[in-house]
XYZ file of N, CA and C in Angstrom:
867
model
N 100.107 105.598 103.088
C 98.942 105.673 104.164
C 99.457 106.741 105.325
N 100.243 104.852 106.111
C 100.502 105.331 107.007
C 102.011 104.876 107.021
N 103.116 105.851 108.488
C 104.650 106.496 108.059
C 105.480 105.649 109.202
N 105.310 104.777 109.484
C 105.874 103.844 110.478
C 105.855 102.121 110.345
N 104.849 101.913 109.094
C 105.033 100.013 108.832
C 104.745 99.869 107.730
N 105.119 98.737 106.804
C 104.977 98.192 105.747
C 103.422 97.995 105.415
N 103.125 97.592 104.062
C 101.716 96.522 103.875
C 101.669 95.968 105.111
N 100.767 95.501 105.203
C 99.994 94.097 106.671
C 99.043 93.675 106.156
N 98.833 91.877 105.669
C 97.377 92.418 105.858
C 96.874 91.977 107.072
N 95.322 92.352 107.140
C 94.612 92.562 108.483
C 94.288 91.064 108.463
N 94.103 91.080 110.064
C 93.916 89.416 110.237
C 91.978 89.256 110.558
N 91.712 88.014 109.982
C 89.676 88.412 109.931
C 89.230 88.679 111.252
N 89.795 89.116 112.586
C 89.244 90.535 113.337
C 89.573 91.185 113.928
N 90.748 92.136 112.599
C 91.166 93.301 112.629
C 92.740 93.831 113.754
N 93.083 92.244 113.988
C 93.379 92.779 115.259
C 94.992 92.477 114.785
N 95.755 92.838 115.934
C 97.427 91.893 115.692
C 97.341 91.181 116.959
N 97.515 89.644 117.018
C 97.416 88.961 118.531
C 98.736 89.536 118.740
N 100.114 89.531 119.028
C 101.137 90.113 119.438
C 100.981 91.541 120.372
N 100.686 92.107 119.445
C 100.219 93.273 119.832
C 99.139 93.582 121.077
N 97.980 92.684 120.805
C 96.711 92.374 121.644
C 97.447 91.839 123.435
N 98.100 91.297 123.205
C 99.117 90.431 124.406
C 99.900 91.289 125.031
N 100.720 92.051 123.832
C 101.893 92.926 124.715
C 101.116 94.104 125.520
N 99.709 94.639 125.187
C 98.901 95.398 126.302
C 98.409 95.091 127.361
N 97.738 93.569 126.966
C 97.478 92.613 128.263
C 98.513 92.945 128.872
N 99.613 93.071 128.939
C 100.581 92.975 129.728
C 101.151 94.389 130.386
N 101.271 95.082 129.789
C 101.056 96.566 129.816
C 100.313 96.723 131.320
N 99.151 96.585 131.115
C 98.154 97.204 131.963
C 97.878 96.577 132.552
N 98.515 95.306 133.237
C 98.298 94.625 134.317
C 99.401 94.906 135.397
N 100.800 95.295 134.138
C 102.547 96.326 135.482
C 101.791 97.500 135.580
N 100.771 98.466 134.195
C 100.404 99.766 135.105
C 98.267 99.943 134.909
N 98.370 99.908 136.135
C 97.021 99.837 136.166
C 95.528 101.137 137.043
N 97.100 101.734 137.035
C 96.747 103.211 137.956
C 95.840 102.844 139.143
N 95.637 102.092 139.350
C 94.683 101.746 140.583
C 95.521 102.578 141.843
N 94.739 103.376 142.388
C 95.660 103.390 143.833
C 95.951 105.376 143.784
N 96.023 105.348 142.412
C 97.248 106.896 142.160
C 96.537 107.758 142.456
N 96.764 109.062 142.935
C 96.342 109.943 143.023
C 95.659 110.171 141.447
N 94.276 111.121 141.478
C 93.316 111.040 140.432
C 93.427 112.399 139.601
N 94.733 113.694 140.175
C 94.798 114.631 139.181
C 95.887 114.351 138.392
N 96.781 114.116 138.082
C 97.290 114.029 136.507
C 96.556 112.682 136.056
N 95.903 112.148 136.042
C 94.898 111.505 134.899
C 93.996 112.006 134.841
N 93.166 112.950 135.792
C 92.048 113.672 135.401
C 93.045 114.702 134.119
N 93.881 115.559 134.474
C 94.269 116.599 133.140
C 94.851 116.120 132.477
N 94.909 115.027 131.892
C 95.650 113.645 130.817
C 93.548 113.985 129.684
N 93.045 113.230 130.869
C 91.323 113.020 130.285
C 91.853 114.532 129.505
N 91.287 115.774 130.805
C 90.569 116.523 129.864
C 91.434 117.056 128.605
N 92.800 117.333 127.815
C 93.232 116.897 127.132
C 92.972 116.430 126.425
N 92.480 115.090 126.536
C 92.023 114.307 125.389
C 90.703 114.429 124.865
N 89.583 114.740 126.213
C 88.854 115.065 125.757
C 87.739 116.608 126.132
N 89.513 117.386 125.221
C 89.103 118.678 125.318
C 87.899 119.285 124.113
N 87.631 118.240 123.295
C 86.565 118.340 121.920
C 85.611 118.116 122.174
N 85.465 117.536 123.401
C 84.280 116.893 123.092
C 82.674 117.601 124.425
N 81.713 117.840 123.329
C 80.839 118.098 123.872
C 79.631 117.982 124.913
N 80.337 118.022 126.614
C 79.140 116.755 127.517
C 77.938 117.373 127.110
N 77.427 118.626 126.681
C 76.401 118.665 127.124
C 75.198 118.253 125.993
N 76.283 118.575 124.627
C 75.483 118.390 123.207
C 74.632 116.261 123.777
N 74.868 115.565 124.539
C 74.413 114.793 124.800
C 73.155 114.131 125.442
N 72.329 113.257 124.991
C 70.924 113.271 125.508
C 71.026 112.906 127.251
N 70.273 112.901 128.059
C 70.115 112.420 129.210
C 70.378 110.843 129.370
N 71.236 110.209 129.580
C 70.755 108.587 130.185
C 71.506 107.932 128.932
N 72.480 109.381 128.166
C 73.435 108.666 127.021
C 74.287 107.327 127.347
N 73.982 106.437 125.928
C 74.361 104.958 126.370
C 75.779 105.556 125.175
N 77.389 104.862 125.220
C 78.640 105.269 124.606
C 79.613 104.127 124.622
N 80.683 103.838 124.155
C 81.485 102.992 124.182
C 82.719 103.288 123.913
N 83.217 102.545 124.627
C 85.039 102.993 124.600
C 85.817 101.729 124.143
N 86.069 102.114 122.841
C 86.645 100.492 122.066
C 88.625 101.371 122.743
N 88.985 99.767 123.067
C 90.035 99.631 123.853
C 90.105 99.958 124.853
N 89.698 99.720 125.909
C 89.480 100.473 126.837
C 90.391 100.287 128.258
N 91.514 99.193 127.501
C 93.205 99.425 127.738
C 92.309 98.446 129.768
N 93.092 99.365 130.225
C 92.996 99.507 132.099
C 91.713 100.354 132.670
N 90.877 101.179 131.674
C 89.452 101.563 132.501
C 89.678 102.661 133.049
N 91.209 103.392 132.810
C 91.600 104.889 133.269
C 90.273 105.605 132.531
N 90.127 105.894 131.027
C 89.348 106.747 130.956
C 87.365 106.241 131.063
N 87.401 105.314 131.334
C 85.953 104.778 131.211
C 85.633 105.075 133.128
N 86.708 105.181 134.030
C 86.582 105.655 135.135
C 86.005 106.786 135.226
N 86.195 107.691 134.170
C 85.751 109.227 134.079
C 84.399 109.461 133.511
N 84.848 108.727 132.451
C 83.323 108.693 131.213
C 82.473 109.025 132.636
N 81.594 107.538 133.256
C 80.646 106.329 133.555
C 80.528 107.111 134.345
N 81.042 108.469 135.427
C 80.732 109.207 136.615
C 79.649 110.431 135.836
N 79.321 110.721 134.490
C 79.663 112.155 133.961
C 77.883 112.107 133.941
N 77.452 112.827 134.742
C 76.113 112.854 134.882
C 75.624 112.441 133.747
N 75.704 112.670 132.520
C 74.711 112.921 130.460
C 74.768 111.629 130.634
N 76.142 110.228 131.395
C 75.970 108.838 131.286
C 75.212 107.917 131.632
N 74.312 106.979 131.016
C 72.873 106.165 131.225
C 74.179 105.109 131.360
N 74.785 104.559 130.768
C 75.579 103.069 129.937
C 77.266 104.051 129.353
N 77.779 102.641 130.053
C 78.805 102.896 129.166
C 79.329 101.600 128.587
N 79.794 101.293 127.120
C 79.987 99.867 127.413
C 81.914 99.562 126.871
N 82.323 99.376 127.859
C 83.688 99.077 127.754
C 84.241 97.973 126.660
N 85.172 98.390 126.056
C 85.438 97.271 124.888
C 87.449 97.238 124.786
N 86.793 95.765 124.633
C 88.893 95.224 124.655
C 89.172 93.706 124.813
N 90.208 94.027 123.403
C 90.571 93.203 122.579
C 91.365 91.670 123.629
N 91.801 91.971 124.382
C 92.907 91.183 125.490
C 91.782 90.852 127.107
N 91.615 89.725 126.826
C 90.822 89.746 128.358
C 92.016 90.316 129.584
N 93.057 90.247 129.839
C 94.127 90.682 130.753
C 94.043 91.671 130.771
N 93.184 92.974 129.739
C 93.795 94.071 130.094
C 92.046 94.435 130.479
N 91.480 93.622 130.448
C 89.985 93.839 131.011
C 89.926 93.300 132.409
N 90.535 92.223 132.587
C 90.406 92.290 134.319
C 90.697 92.627 134.832
N 91.910 94.265 134.624
C 91.953 95.534 135.090
C 90.955 96.576 135.125
N 90.750 96.504 133.880
C 89.200 97.796 133.543
C 88.399 97.131 134.786
N 87.482 96.493 134.777
C 86.834 95.527 135.599
C 87.343 96.245 137.212
N 88.336 96.117 136.981
C 88.476 96.457 138.756
C 88.732 97.715 138.693
N 88.750 98.834 138.073
C 89.136 100.236 137.788
C 87.592 100.623 137.864
N 86.665 99.794 136.948
C 85.111 100.691 136.902
C 84.127 100.182 137.993
N 84.816 99.294 138.440
C 83.762 98.216 139.909
C 82.817 99.212 140.297
N 83.380 100.492 140.636
C 82.343 101.283 141.540
C 80.864 102.249 141.396
N 81.367 102.049 139.432
C 80.529 102.034 138.426
C 79.112 100.912 137.916
N 77.975 101.281 138.231
C 77.057 99.506 137.908
C 76.797 100.531 136.518
N 76.970 101.582 135.997
C 76.529 101.801 134.328
C 77.716 101.416 133.273
N 78.416 100.918 133.717
C 79.775 100.207 132.662
C 79.508 98.590 132.515
N 79.964 98.674 130.828
C 79.441 96.504 131.101
C 80.510 96.918 129.950
N 81.268 95.362 130.458
C 82.627 95.133 130.078
C 82.573 93.629 128.553
N 83.240 94.158 127.647
C 83.101 93.218 126.287
C 84.390 92.910 125.737
N 84.689 91.293 126.193
C 85.710 91.427 125.362
C 85.371 91.171 123.844
N 86.086 91.946 122.870
C 85.811 91.997 121.000
C 86.718 92.612 120.828
N 86.913 92.373 119.578
C 87.978 93.044 118.640
C 87.379 94.185 117.831
N 87.855 95.353 117.288
C 87.150 96.383 116.866
C 85.994 96.471 115.619
N 86.843 95.040 115.148
C 85.309 95.186 113.874
C 84.260 93.606 114.120
N 84.144 93.326 115.653
C 83.138 92.631 116.165
C 82.731 92.656 117.215
N 82.036 94.397 116.914
C 81.829 95.422 118.426
C 80.277 94.818 118.632
N 80.583 94.569 120.332
C 79.142 93.275 120.180
C 78.042 94.345 120.909
N 77.278 95.209 119.642
C 76.579 96.611 119.709
C 75.453 96.313 118.198
N 74.587 96.930 118.163
C 73.896 97.403 117.089
C 74.041 98.247 116.519
N 74.078 98.284 115.636
C 74.218 99.536 114.227
C 73.040 100.525 114.743
N 73.458 101.551 115.075
C 72.852 102.829 114.739
C 71.840 102.968 116.965
N 72.814 102.268 117.356
C 72.507 102.294 118.405
C 72.689 103.314 120.024
N 74.117 103.809 119.194
C 74.849 104.761 120.652
C 75.013 106.291 120.276
N 74.999 106.655 121.394
C 74.520 108.079 120.949
C 76.070 108.829 121.285
N 76.950 108.304 121.990
C 78.237 108.969 121.563
C 79.464 107.282 121.981
N 80.793 107.775 121.349
C 81.531 106.538 121.203
C 83.477 107.381 121.383
N 83.553 106.429 121.865
C 85.770 107.232 121.608
C 86.354 106.080 121.571
N 87.674 106.293 121.008
C 88.764 105.260 121.057
C 90.179 106.116 121.309
N 91.008 105.967 122.367
C 91.882 106.524 122.590
C 93.070 105.807 122.915
N 93.847 105.839 121.882
C 94.963 105.324 121.311
C 95.097 104.213 121.083
N 94.612 103.836 120.248
C 94.050 102.240 119.887
C 94.290 101.941 118.669
N 92.965 102.623 117.573
C 93.565 102.115 116.224
C 94.562 102.230 115.836
N 95.699 103.172 116.239
C 96.509 102.968 115.080
C 97.520 101.677 115.730
N 97.048 100.695 116.663
C 97.550 99.447 116.218
C 96.774 98.393 116.638
N 95.995 98.851 114.867
C 95.043 97.480 114.211
C 95.753 97.736 113.107
N 95.901 96.224 112.004
C 96.229 96.676 110.946
C 95.593 96.698 109.792
N 94.014 97.452 110.332
C 93.283 98.133 109.227
C 93.042 99.456 110.704
N 93.293 100.700 110.063
C 92.762 101.597 110.946
C 91.489 102.254 110.121
N 91.348 102.159 108.370
C 90.833 102.923 108.519
C 89.349 101.802 108.649
N 89.191 100.494 108.841
C 88.352 99.555 108.851
C 87.710 100.076 110.088
N 89.189 99.885 110.572
C 88.071 100.510 112.115
C 87.352 101.698 112.567
N 87.929 101.992 112.779
C 86.806 103.883 112.684
C 85.518 103.410 111.787
N 85.782 102.754 110.230
C 83.922 102.242 110.113
C 83.209 101.887 110.931
N 83.974 100.593 111.296
C 83.149 100.083 112.715
C 82.491 101.058 113.655
N 83.274 101.563 114.041
C 83.031 102.730 115.014
C 81.790 103.663 115.029
N 81.672 104.193 113.826
C 80.855 105.052 113.355
C 79.591 104.166 113.017
N 79.231 102.687 112.358
C 78.210 102.345 112.070
C 77.190 102.441 112.857
N 78.061 102.142 114.845
C 77.658 102.369 116.339
C 76.737 103.149 116.067
N 77.306 104.499 115.711
C 76.344 105.661 116.621
C 75.053 106.051 115.235
N 74.227 106.719 117.029
C 72.576 107.052 116.145
C 72.926 108.592 114.887
N 72.382 108.375 114.297
C 72.826 109.808 113.447
C 72.546 111.204 114.708
N 73.746 112.159 114.825
C 74.478 113.442 115.100
C 74.799 112.804 116.366
N 75.523 111.688 116.610
C 76.310 111.363 117.574
C 77.826 111.796 117.263
N 78.626 112.206 118.412
C 80.228 111.846 118.217
C 81.102 110.823 118.469
N 81.566 110.956 117.772
C 83.001 109.928 118.224
C 84.601 110.363 118.215
N 84.897 110.021 118.672
C 86.516 111.358 119.543
C 87.511 110.048 119.149
N 88.190 110.344 118.852
C 89.708 109.698 118.380
C 90.581 110.109 118.696
N 92.080 109.422 118.936
C 93.086 110.010 118.894
C 94.316 109.257 118.537
N 95.390 109.573 117.237
C 95.277 108.162 116.415
C 97.187 109.017 116.663
N 97.947 108.184 116.489
C 99.773 108.206 116.432
C 99.939 109.383 115.555
N 100.295 110.686 115.532
C 100.679 111.541 114.126
C 101.987 111.288 114.196
N 102.211 111.261 112.307
C 103.438 111.255 111.779
C 104.222 112.657 111.942
N 104.317 113.477 112.496
C 104.942 114.442 113.201
C 105.194 115.670 111.933
N 104.231 115.953 111.185
C 103.902 116.327 109.948
C 103.603 118.176 110.482
N 103.076 118.087 111.830
C 104.205 119.658 112.102
C 105.199 120.248 112.956
N 106.152 118.636 112.510
C 107.335 119.362 113.138
C 108.431 119.317 112.277
N 109.695 119.552 113.109
C 110.232 119.939 112.140
C 111.606 119.455 111.829
N 112.222 119.307 110.579
C 113.466 117.956 109.487
C 114.187 117.208 111.077
N 114.750 118.476 111.637
C 115.030 117.177 112.919
C 114.356 117.030 113.667
N 113.192 116.954 113.893
C 112.244 116.272 115.249
C 111.797 114.850 114.732
N 111.405 115.215 112.930
C 111.354 113.788 112.473
C 112.465 112.522 112.855
N 114.094 112.916 112.533
C 114.527 112.818 112.218
C 115.152 111.458 113.773
N 114.893 112.161 114.358
C 115.045 111.483 115.907
C 113.912 110.547 116.276
N 112.450 110.774 115.744
C 111.521 109.707 115.927
C 112.059 108.804 115.279
N 112.745 108.558 113.985
C 112.729 107.378 112.981
C 113.995 106.561 113.878
N 115.224 107.446 114.465
C 115.889 106.601 115.117
C 115.590 106.061 116.651
N 114.402 106.616 117.044
C 112.974 105.808 117.894
C 112.243 104.472 117.641
N 111.784 104.589 116.162
C 111.172 103.717 116.136
C 112.247 102.332 114.865
N 113.173 102.852 115.354
C 113.873 101.555 114.762
C 114.577 100.850 115.858
N 115.077 101.565 117.075
C 114.757 100.890 118.600
C 113.427 100.274 118.613
N 112.289 100.809 118.343
C 111.103 100.184 118.641
C 110.781 99.016 118.517
N 111.230 98.569 117.030
C 111.548 97.674 116.452
C 111.932 96.187 116.838
N 113.214 96.853 116.823
C 113.919 95.699 118.217
C 113.746 95.125 119.764
N 113.311 96.406 120.161
C 113.082 96.698 121.790
C 111.370 95.386 121.788
N 110.568 95.723 120.888
C 109.085 94.943 120.773
C 109.065 93.736 120.484
N 110.071 92.952 119.451
C 110.481 91.611 119.702
C 111.106 91.083 120.820
N 111.586 91.096 122.115
C 111.958 91.270 123.010
C 111.299 90.497 123.803
N 111.842 89.155 124.424
C 110.550 88.752 125.680
C 110.060 89.652 126.150
N 109.507 89.180 127.068
C 108.498 90.299 127.829
C 108.990 90.703 129.162
N 110.216 90.175 130.056
C 111.145 90.996 130.878
C 111.709 91.601 129.924
N 112.055 91.518 129.785
C 113.321 92.210 128.952
C 112.841 93.427 128.357
N 111.437 93.480 127.679
C 111.099 94.747 127.601
C 110.604 95.707 128.504
N 109.678 94.904 128.967
C 110.113 96.221 130.068
C 110.800 96.526 130.744
N 111.705 96.124 130.870
C 112.817 96.253 131.637
C 113.976 97.680 130.979
N 114.033 97.231 129.501
C 113.973 98.419 128.076
C 113.202 99.621 128.720
N 111.877 98.549 128.830
C 111.317 100.590 128.600
C 111.273 100.962 129.542
N 112.180 100.528 130.747
C 111.956 101.655 132.036
C 113.730 102.282 131.779
N 114.181 101.834 131.913
C 115.393 102.561 130.875
C 115.521 103.343 130.575
N 114.834 103.339 129.203
C 114.429 104.226 128.145
C 113.256 105.836 128.976
N 112.400 104.917 130.413
C 111.796 106.337 130.184
C 112.951 107.133 131.735
N 113.896 106.459 131.990
C 114.710 106.811 133.135
C 116.309 107.665 132.444
N 116.495 107.875 131.146
C 117.343 108.402 130.838
C 116.628 108.648 129.174
N 115.742 108.915 129.181
C 115.804 109.800 128.071
C 114.210 110.472 128.338
N 113.243 109.920 128.960
C 112.398 110.573 128.804
C 112.485 111.527 129.871
N 112.834 111.227 131.333
C 112.470 111.733 132.274
C 113.840 112.943 132.382
N 115.173 112.891 131.593
C 115.832 114.375 131.336
C 115.109 114.982 130.579
N 114.573 114.745 128.990
C 113.977 115.078 128.080
C 112.625 116.403 128.948
N 111.897 116.099 129.416
C 110.817 116.261 130.308
C 111.017 117.519 131.092
N 112.123 117.171 132.090
C 112.413 118.153 133.271
C 113.287 118.918 132.211
N 114.206 119.271 131.012
C 114.594 120.240 130.453
C 113.665 121.058 129.824
N 112.446 120.194 129.078
C 110.965 121.333 129.008
C 110.673 121.941 129.928
N 110.403 120.977 131.464
C 109.450 122.563 132.647
C 110.874 123.049 132.518
N 111.970 123.100 132.552
C 113.462 124.048 132.901
C 113.016 125.508 132.538
N 113.255 125.173 130.715
C 113.145 126.488 130.233
C 111.683 126.755 129.894
N 110.384 125.748 130.104
C 109.331 126.448 130.528
C 109.376 127.717 131.227
N 109.979 127.416 132.045
C 109.753 128.302 133.790
C 110.922 129.196 134.207
N 111.296 128.967 132.728
C 112.793 129.963 132.267
C 112.219 131.447 131.298
N 110.474 130.788 130.925
C 109.984 131.860 129.944
C 109.811 131.688 128.574
N 110.906 130.332 128.351
C 110.699 129.957 126.864
C 109.830 128.718 126.938
N 109.759 128.992 124.895
C 108.591 127.605 124.274
C 109.078 126.537 124.100
N 108.949 125.496 125.055
C 109.498 124.416 124.800
C 108.908 123.386 124.278
N 108.006 123.973 123.007
C 107.284 122.642 122.223
C 108.637 122.256 121.029
N 109.631 122.651 121.269
C 110.292 122.277 120.017
C 111.391 120.631 120.786
N 111.390 120.794 121.962
C 111.463 120.106 123.041
C 111.383 119.119 122.546
N 111.601 116.976 122.171
C 111.294 116.277 121.900
C 110.101 115.908 123.347
N 109.217 115.149 123.648
C 108.758 114.807 124.814
C 108.501 116.030 126.231
N 108.360 117.008 125.374
C 107.629 118.269 126.432
C 106.235 117.918 126.841
N 105.567 117.582 126.260
C 104.310 116.754 126.831
C 104.409 116.550 128.248
N 105.983 115.855 128.397
C 105.565 115.472 130.181
C 106.299 116.347 130.592
N 106.499 117.374 130.718
C 107.358 118.085 132.030
C 106.328 118.389 132.783
N 105.186 117.963 132.938
C 104.436 118.320 134.595
C 104.410 116.595 134.521
N 104.533 115.398 133.778
C 103.629 114.427 133.969
C 105.426 113.344 135.418
N 104.158 112.637 135.967
C 104.661 112.219 137.051
C 105.869 111.069 136.050
N 106.783 109.761 136.386
C 107.653 109.333 136.082
C 107.388 107.203 136.322
N 106.006 107.213 136.947
C 104.735 106.452 136.798
C 104.540 106.499 135.140
N 103.954 107.894 134.574
C 103.279 107.749 132.985
C 104.186 107.695 132.216
N 105.181 108.150 132.962
C 106.768 108.305 131.601
C 106.902 106.229 131.545
N 107.075 105.599 132.322
C 107.602 104.342 132.429
C 106.174 103.973 131.787
N 104.415 103.879 131.950
C 103.843 103.640 130.824
C 104.013 103.979 130.028
N 104.153 104.825 129.425
C 104.054 105.544 128.163
C 105.566 105.164 127.190
N 106.164 104.419 127.946
C 107.372 104.022 127.461
C 107.375 102.551 126.564
N 106.754 101.756 127.437
C 106.238 100.559 127.444
C 104.824 101.001 126.062
N 104.301 101.839 126.682
C 103.264 101.810 125.227
C 104.191 102.074 123.960
N 104.915 102.743 123.833
C 105.433 103.808 122.946
C 106.726 102.346 121.845
N 107.331 101.381 122.984
C 108.533 100.770 122.479
C 108.645 99.495 122.870
N 107.097 99.148 123.639
C 106.615 97.775 123.907
C 105.647 97.204 122.860
N 105.369 98.079 122.090
C 104.353 97.465 121.010
C 104.476 97.431 119.538
N 104.252 95.918 119.181
C 105.083 95.161 118.080
C 104.490 96.226 116.943
N 102.815 96.860 116.656
C 102.122 97.168 115.232
C 101.890 98.684 115.607
N 102.200 99.430 115.108
C 102.176 100.593 115.114
C 102.453 101.798 113.635
N 101.332 102.299 113.749
C 101.138 102.831 112.484
C 100.706 104.512 113.207
N 101.512 105.950 111.643
C 100.776 106.824 112.335
C 101.018 107.768 110.937
N 100.136 108.709 111.390
C 98.921 108.892 110.377
C 98.751 111.025 110.259
N 99.134 111.409 109.048
C 99.366 113.164 109.205
C 97.944 113.337 109.813
N 97.698 114.540 109.875
C 96.582 115.578 110.004
C 95.235 115.276 108.862
N 96.398 115.431 107.096
C 95.561 115.479 106.005
C 94.760 113.974 105.908
N 95.554 112.780 106.741
C 94.995 110.967 106.480
C 93.784 111.147 107.487
N 93.869 111.525 108.427
C 93.445 111.608 109.595
C 91.799 111.371 109.086
N 92.249 112.974 108.692
C 90.427 113.740 108.225
C 90.148 113.310 107.036
N 90.343 112.677 105.847
C 90.244 111.224 105.316
C 89.883 110.564 105.777
N 89.788 109.792 106.269
C 89.143 109.131 107.182
C 88.723 108.771 107.562
N 88.329 109.358 108.822
C 87.226 110.789 109.362
C 86.258 110.389 108.536
N 85.995 111.108 107.519
C 85.412 111.292 106.347
C 84.633 110.450 105.743
N 85.813 109.541 105.793
C 85.432 108.102 104.914
C 84.647 106.752 105.572
N 85.068 107.720 106.455
C 83.662 106.849 107.584
C 82.561 107.096 107.482
N 82.707 108.269 107.586
C 80.663 108.514 107.289
C 80.470 110.273 108.780
N 81.855 110.793 108.781
C 81.796 111.775 110.062
C 81.830 112.854 108.706
N 81.585 113.873 110.013
C 81.115 115.401 109.662
C 81.328 116.175 110.141
N 81.612 117.684 110.396
C 81.488 118.478 111.049
C 82.825 118.230 112.363
N 84.214 117.870 111.831
C 85.206 117.359 111.447
C 85.621 118.134 112.391
N 86.584 118.169 113.031
C 87.409 119.396 114.185
C 88.396 118.323 115.219
N 90.140 119.395 114.838
C 91.056 119.241 115.265
C 91.713 119.411 117.026
N 92.112 119.015 117.134
C 92.911 119.732 118.998
C 94.054 120.087 118.136
N 94.634 121.552 118.163
C 95.799 121.911 118.035
C 96.924 121.884 118.816
N 96.783 122.056 119.941
C 97.640 121.144 121.202
C 97.687 119.707 121.183
N 98.955 119.591 121.558
C 99.266 118.033 122.044
C 98.689 117.849 123.242
N 98.408 116.160 122.809
C 98.226 115.107 121.535
C 98.095 114.966 120.894
N 98.942 115.085 119.942
C 98.366 114.588 118.643
C 98.497 113.711 118.086
N 97.456 112.687 117.231
C 95.984 114.279 116.652
C 95.038 112.892 117.687
N 94.292 114.579 118.201
C 92.768 114.610 118.890
C 91.870 114.942 117.427
N 91.445 114.146 117.314
C 90.130 114.567 116.393
C 88.625 114.559 117.463
N 87.054 115.734 117.126
C 85.943 114.640 116.754
C 85.712 114.901 115.853
N 84.961 113.948 115.750
C 83.131 114.356 114.655
C 81.864 113.347 114.467
N 81.562 113.855 114.224
C 79.786 113.356 113.960
C 78.883 112.782 113.043
N 78.095 111.569 113.226
C 77.510 111.138 112.302
C 76.436 111.932 111.927
N 75.995 111.972 110.215
C 75.248 113.127 110.035
C 73.928 112.590 110.721
N 72.621 113.824 110.904
C 72.047 113.802 111.613
C 70.956 113.023 110.569
């Protein structure tokens, strides 16, 4: 079903404690506070390109599963359509950061909970989203189903899940397999060593490849075949954050587009659409009206 991990027995709360702790460390280190908003605004626009805000009712109530630092919640909460946003994370450390980043928004409510203990009534939410989270829980399929249960009929759910490079060439997949072997070793290191190694990877792998892709694009060629080309216009801060996210995480699963479609349909969503460009794969579906 997934590309990067062998079978695991799901924890009672569908979470991996070491992974949750690791993300708590990550968001304390990269809280994105005080940074220029333009870059995060651009990334947010990529993730939410499929989301049709105009279809939400006025005063819509929604939820962010795995809110992390609150960087996306801080862009959803001020939308005039949003009346209340539930920011949910399994890490107390992450919620500390999120609380600071959404402190200026009175319509945010923070919850410490795992994905299958969501503190929301079934059928109560006008929208939901989970970006870059549900591939880090033991049972992604169950996590998606738990989210969909909270939606009202007709409500949208937006998700971003790591892809299994199903749309990439063989050489690209070979590079990923090598990097995944490295991830398994790096993620097992002590916290300090893990962050140092991730910073080194950002400096020696992410930055050179990203800037090469930017040069290729400026010369009039398509940079899509270069690994990490998506980072060509990103700052080194984002590269460091994402390198730690990628190499410091013990549990990671990857799915093909077909597998994600099957899981979303199995969770009860319809009218499913995929973003055709990176980041892969972003998808949205709607609970039957």
